[in-house]
Amino acid sequence: MSVKILEILEQIKSLNVNETSQLVKQIEATFNVDISTPKFLQIDKRDEDETQPQIQTEFDVLLVSVPAEKKIALLKVIRTVTGLGLKEAKDFVESLPQVVQTGMNQEAAEILKQQLEEAGAVVSLR
């Protein structure tokens, strides 16, 4: 970068917000430019969002809570699903909320959610 450009940048850095705003307006007027975001880009982005709704393809199964009387039944399911040992599964269930599995397709996530709910847990999909 040239010394001249560096000097100009230093001068711009010393301006307050009002002075900077006035400078931008003056540059736009002098050089006949518009530095705001082009409106056609915003319209294109909005149109793209409306025509292609986001479809979630991967789900995380989140174990939210477990009633105390259902912990043993849930431990069995957690051990089966995650492959954890007894102590790890117990620690897992006692430190809720916890993600049981991530990146599952919708069908598998629904099946796992149903298994956990049958064991008495409160589960949500994200």
One Martini backbone bead per residue (centre of mass of N, CA, C, O) as a GRO file, in nm:
protein
  126
    1MET     BB    1   0.100   0.034   0.019
    2SER     BB    2   0.074   0.351   0.011
    3VAL     BB    3   0.136   0.635   0.184
    4LYS     BB    4  -0.118   0.788   0.103
    5ILE     BB    5  -0.324   0.571   0.193
    6LEU     BB    6  -0.235   0.553   0.487
    7GLU     BB    7  -0.301   0.847   0.557
    8ILE     BB    8  -0.602   0.836   0.494
    9LEU     BB    9  -0.674   0.611   0.694
   10GLU     BB   10  -0.587   0.767   0.947
   11GLN     BB   11  -0.792   0.997   0.909
   12ILE     BB   12  -1.047   0.821   0.917
   13LYS     BB   13  -1.002   0.703   1.207
   14SER     BB   14  -1.042   1.004   1.342
   15LEU     BB   15  -1.332   0.991   1.293
   16ASN     BB   16  -1.646   1.030   1.348
   17VAL     BB   17  -1.957   0.926   1.277
   18ASN     BB   18  -2.056   1.184   1.139
   19GLU     BB   19  -1.811   1.229   0.954
   20THR     BB   20  -1.830   0.956   0.810
   21SER     BB   21  -2.110   0.996   0.690
   22GLN     BB   22  -2.040   1.248   0.526
   23LEU     BB   23  -1.817   1.119   0.357
   24VAL     BB   24  -1.989   0.907   0.217
   25LYS     BB   25  -2.187   1.102   0.083
   26GLN     BB   26  -1.969   1.259  -0.078
   27ILE     BB   27  -1.861   1.021  -0.239
   28GLU     BB   28  -2.125   0.950  -0.379
   29ALA     BB   29  -2.163   1.229  -0.518
   30THR     BB   30  -1.888   1.265  -0.664
   31PHE     BB   31  -1.889   0.947  -0.801
   32ASN     BB   32  -2.167   0.824  -0.853
   33VAL     BB   33  -2.240   0.630  -0.595
   34ASP     BB   34  -2.359   0.317  -0.434
   35ILE     BB   35  -2.284   0.150  -0.115
   36SER     BB   36  -2.519   0.003  -0.093
   37THR     BB   37  -2.713  -0.255  -0.101
   38PRO     BB   38  -2.836  -0.418  -0.341
   39LYS     BB   39  -3.168  -0.487  -0.399
   40PHE     BB   40  -3.154  -0.742  -0.587
   41LEU     BB   41  -3.011  -0.924  -0.378
   42GLN     BB   42  -3.234  -0.929  -0.165
   43ILE     BB   43  -3.454  -1.047  -0.343
   44ASP     BB   44  -3.315  -1.307  -0.425
   45LYS     BB   45  -3.285  -1.420  -0.140
   46ARG     BB   46  -3.582  -1.421  -0.066
   47ASP     BB   47  -3.679  -1.600  -0.299
   48GLU     BB   48  -3.508  -1.845  -0.224
   49ASP     BB   49  -3.635  -1.892   0.059
   50GLU     BB   50  -3.933  -1.931  -0.048
   51THR     BB   51  -3.883  -2.167  -0.265
   52GLN     BB   52  -3.664  -2.304  -0.044
   53PRO     BB   53  -3.727  -2.477   0.198
   54GLN     BB   54  -3.613  -2.585   0.493
   55ILE     BB   55  -3.495  -2.917   0.528
   56GLN     BB   56  -3.471  -3.141   0.768
   57THR     BB   57  -3.230  -3.428   0.787
   58GLU     BB   58  -3.110  -3.379   1.076
   59PHE     BB   59  -3.104  -3.531   1.405
   60ASP     BB   60  -3.143  -3.474   1.752
   61VAL     BB   61  -3.143  -3.654   2.054
   62LEU     BB   62  -3.309  -3.527   2.347
   63LEU     BB   63  -3.262  -3.563   2.686
   64VAL     BB   64  -3.446  -3.405   2.935
   65SER     BB   65  -3.614  -3.622   3.122
   66VAL     BB   66  -3.648  -3.819   3.442
   67PRO     BB   67  -3.803  -4.012   3.633
   68ALA     BB   68  -3.702  -4.175   3.909
   69GLU     BB   69  -3.879  -4.447   3.855
   70LYS     BB   70  -3.738  -4.471   3.538
   71LYS     BB   71  -3.421  -4.507   3.535
   72ILE     BB   72  -3.367  -4.810   3.494
   73ALA     BB   73  -3.510  -4.843   3.221
   74LEU     BB   74  -3.340  -4.622   3.081
   75LEU     BB   75  -3.059  -4.742   3.116
   76LYS     BB   76  -3.104  -4.978   2.924
   77VAL     BB   77  -3.150  -4.810   2.671
   78ILE     BB   78  -2.890  -4.643   2.673
   79ARG     BB   79  -2.695  -4.882   2.659
   80THR     BB   80  -2.798  -4.992   2.389
   81VAL     BB   81  -2.762  -4.730   2.213
   82THR     BB   82  -2.455  -4.634   2.315
   83GLY     BB   83  -2.260  -4.848   2.478
   84LEU     BB   84  -2.257  -4.804   2.768
   85GLY     BB   85  -2.193  -4.825   3.073
   86LEU     BB   86  -2.334  -4.815   3.372
   87LYS     BB   87  -2.194  -4.559   3.485
   88GLU     BB   88  -2.216  -4.383   3.230
   89ALA     BB   89  -2.526  -4.398   3.207
   90LYS     BB   90  -2.584  -4.275   3.483
   91ASP     BB   91  -2.438  -4.006   3.432
   92PHE     BB   92  -2.602  -3.929   3.184
   93VAL     BB   93  -2.889  -3.924   3.326
   94GLU     BB   94  -2.794  -3.713   3.562
   95SER     BB   95  -2.703  -3.495   3.310
   96LEU     BB   96  -2.943  -3.311   3.236
   97PRO     BB   97  -2.936  -3.242   2.936
   98GLN     BB   98  -2.898  -3.483   2.656
   99VAL     BB   99  -2.735  -3.616   2.385
  100VAL     BB  100  -2.769  -3.919   2.241
  101GLN     BB  101  -2.800  -3.846   1.924
  102THR     BB  102  -2.655  -3.762   1.606
  103GLY     BB  103  -2.739  -3.733   1.273
  104MET     BB  104  -3.027  -3.830   1.218
  105ASN     BB  105  -3.278  -3.953   1.080
  106GLN     BB  106  -3.608  -3.925   1.118
  107GLU     BB  107  -3.688  -4.222   1.164
  108ALA     BB  108  -3.470  -4.296   1.377
  109ALA     BB  109  -3.540  -4.069   1.576
  110GLU     BB  110  -3.833  -4.160   1.631
  111ILE     BB  111  -3.766  -4.439   1.741
  112LEU     BB  112  -3.588  -4.346   1.975
  113LYS     BB  113  -3.796  -4.167   2.108
  114GLN     BB  114  -3.999  -4.393   2.165
  115GLN     BB  115  -3.819  -4.568   2.345
  116LEU     BB  116  -3.771  -4.350   2.564
  117GLU     BB  117  -4.071  -4.295   2.628
  118GLU     BB  118  -4.140  -4.588   2.718
  119ALA     BB  119  -3.926  -4.550   2.965
  120GLY     BB  120  -4.016  -4.230   3.066
  121ALA     BB  121  -3.910  -4.008   2.890
  122VAL     BB  122  -3.808  -3.685   2.795
  123VAL     BB  123  -3.823  -3.591   2.447
  124SER     BB  124  -3.627  -3.432   2.181
  125LEU     BB  125  -3.604  -3.272   1.867
  126ARG     BB  126  -3.334  -3.105   1.655
   0.00000   0.00000   0.00000
